[in-house]
Amino acid sequence: DSLKELWGAKSILFDKSYDYQLFLRDANLLLSWLNATIDTMEDRRFGKSLMDVEVLLKKHFELEKTRISNAEKVRALEQFSEDMLSQNSPHSKDIEVKMEEVLSKQEELIRRSLARQTLLHDS
């Protein structure tokens, strides 16, 4: 009986560690995409002709569609993190920190995206 209890406790710990590794994988993939996209928003080329601006606006629109799609992934990751936290994950502090990093980068991307869109429309 004691062996079953020990195995049960270890099994729960393994499951929590596995979930944590999945969370880290997904969070790091999102952070990589967010950082690369934020860098793209720093591009200060706004086109020298109407055609150039239209091409840049189209690229920006495609980035926006991808951003919206990835916002769904961020929401799913946030839900996953909340589930792990509610189950008293031994990695709770790390989960909170990583999730805050993802949410902060997402907010930064939204701000920069809106600013870039305004600049493109003005050019």
PDB file of C-alpha atoms in Angstrom, residues 28-93:
ATOM      1  CA  ASN A  28       9.365  30.137 -25.568  1.00  0.00           C
ATOM      2  CA  LEU A  29       7.960  29.616 -29.068  1.00  0.00           C
ATOM      3  CA  LEU A  30       5.530  32.484 -28.544  1.00  0.00           C
ATOM      4  CA  LEU A  31       8.242  34.715 -27.092  1.00  0.00           C
ATOM      5  CA  SER A  32      10.478  33.986 -30.048  1.00  0.00           C
ATOM      6  CA  TRP A  33       7.710  34.970 -32.477  1.00  0.00           C
ATOM      7  CA  LEU A  34       6.751  38.036 -30.421  1.00  0.00           C
ATOM      8  CA  ASN A  35      10.340  39.285 -30.246  1.00  0.00           C
ATOM      9  CA  ALA A  36      10.910  38.760 -33.977  1.00  0.00           C
ATOM     10  CA  THR A  37       7.668  40.549 -34.820  1.00  0.00           C
ATOM     11  CA  ILE A  38       8.458  43.439 -32.485  1.00  0.00           C
ATOM     12  CA  ASP A  39      11.779  43.798 -34.294  1.00  0.00           C
ATOM     13  CA  THR A  40       9.873  43.909 -37.593  1.00  0.00           C
ATOM     14  CA  MET A  41       7.743  46.751 -36.243  1.00  0.00           C
ATOM     15  CA  GLU A  42      10.922  48.769 -35.716  1.00  0.00           C
ATOM     16  CA  ASP A  43      11.463  48.980 -39.484  1.00  0.00           C
ATOM     17  CA  ARG A  44      11.416  52.679 -40.284  1.00  0.00           C
ATOM     18  CA  ARG A  45      10.880  52.270 -44.012  1.00  0.00           C
ATOM     19  CA  PHE A  46       7.512  53.675 -44.980  1.00  0.00           C
ATOM     20  CA  GLY A  47       7.811  53.628 -48.734  1.00  0.00           C
ATOM     21  CA  LYS A  48       8.759  56.276 -51.265  1.00  0.00           C
ATOM     22  CA  SER A  49       5.746  55.853 -53.504  1.00  0.00           C
ATOM     23  CA  LEU A  50       2.098  54.997 -53.191  1.00  0.00           C
ATOM     24  CA  MET A  51       2.837  51.488 -54.444  1.00  0.00           C
ATOM     25  CA  ASP A  52       5.564  51.014 -51.802  1.00  0.00           C
ATOM     26  CA  VAL A  53       3.178  52.121 -49.053  1.00  0.00           C
ATOM     27  CA  GLU A  54       0.454  49.789 -50.321  1.00  0.00           C
ATOM     28  CA  VAL A  55       2.886  46.854 -50.255  1.00  0.00           C
ATOM     29  CA  LEU A  56       3.967  47.739 -46.711  1.00  0.00           C
ATOM     30  CA  LEU A  57       0.339  48.082 -45.603  1.00  0.00           C
ATOM     31  CA  LYS A  58      -0.441  44.673 -47.058  1.00  0.00           C
ATOM     32  CA  LYS A  59       2.523  43.136 -45.204  1.00  0.00           C
ATOM     33  CA  HIS A  60       1.381  44.863 -42.034  1.00  0.00           C
ATOM     34  CA  PHE A  61      -2.141  43.505 -42.514  1.00  0.00           C
ATOM     35  CA  GLU A  62      -0.730  39.965 -42.864  1.00  0.00           C
ATOM     36  CA  LEU A  63       1.286  40.451 -39.673  1.00  0.00           C
ATOM     37  CA  GLU A  64      -1.872  41.615 -37.921  1.00  0.00           C
ATOM     38  CA  LYS A  65      -3.708  38.453 -38.973  1.00  0.00           C
ATOM     39  CA  THR A  66      -0.864  36.365 -37.591  1.00  0.00           C
ATOM     40  CA  ARG A  67      -0.815  38.442 -34.400  1.00  0.00           C
ATOM     41  CA  ILE A  68      -4.521  37.830 -33.881  1.00  0.00           C
ATOM     42  CA  SER A  69      -4.030  34.116 -34.472  1.00  0.00           C
ATOM     43  CA  ASN A  70      -1.177  34.037 -31.974  1.00  0.00           C
ATOM     44  CA  ALA A  71      -3.283  35.978 -29.474  1.00  0.00           C
ATOM     45  CA  GLU A  72      -5.464  32.859 -29.326  1.00  0.00           C
ATOM     46  CA  LYS A  73      -2.352  30.823 -28.543  1.00  0.00           C
ATOM     47  CA  VAL A  74      -1.435  33.274 -25.788  1.00  0.00           C
ATOM     48  CA  ARG A  75      -4.923  32.926 -24.296  1.00  0.00           C
ATOM     49  CA  ALA A  76      -4.625  29.134 -24.416  1.00  0.00           C
ATOM     50  CA  LEU A  77      -1.201  29.319 -22.771  1.00  0.00           C
ATOM     51  CA  GLU A  78      -2.587  31.627 -20.097  1.00  0.00           C
ATOM     52  CA  GLN A  79      -5.404  29.164 -19.394  1.00  0.00           C
ATOM     53  CA  PHE A  80      -2.876  26.329 -19.219  1.00  0.00           C
ATOM     54  CA  SER A  81      -0.760  28.329 -16.757  1.00  0.00           C
ATOM     55  CA  GLU A  82      -3.818  29.067 -14.606  1.00  0.00           C
ATOM     56  CA  ASP A  83      -4.674  25.354 -14.567  1.00  0.00           C
ATOM     57  CA  MET A  84      -1.146  24.466 -13.466  1.00  0.00           C
ATOM     58  CA  LEU A  85      -1.172  27.150 -10.788  1.00  0.00           C
ATOM     59  CA  SER A  86      -4.515  25.958  -9.467  1.00  0.00           C
ATOM     60  CA  GLN A  87      -2.992  22.485  -9.124  1.00  0.00           C
ATOM     61  CA  ASN A  88      -0.175  23.885  -6.977  1.00  0.00           C
ATOM     62  CA  SER A  89       2.597  23.219  -9.475  1.00  0.00           C
ATOM     63  CA  PRO A  90       6.035  23.033  -7.874  1.00  0.00           C
ATOM     64  CA  HIS A  91       7.061  25.480 -10.636  1.00  0.00           C
ATOM     65  CA  SER A  92       4.401  28.079  -9.787  1.00  0.00           C
ATOM     66  CA  LYS A  93       6.765  31.051  -9.453  1.00  0.00           C
TER      67      LYS A  93
END
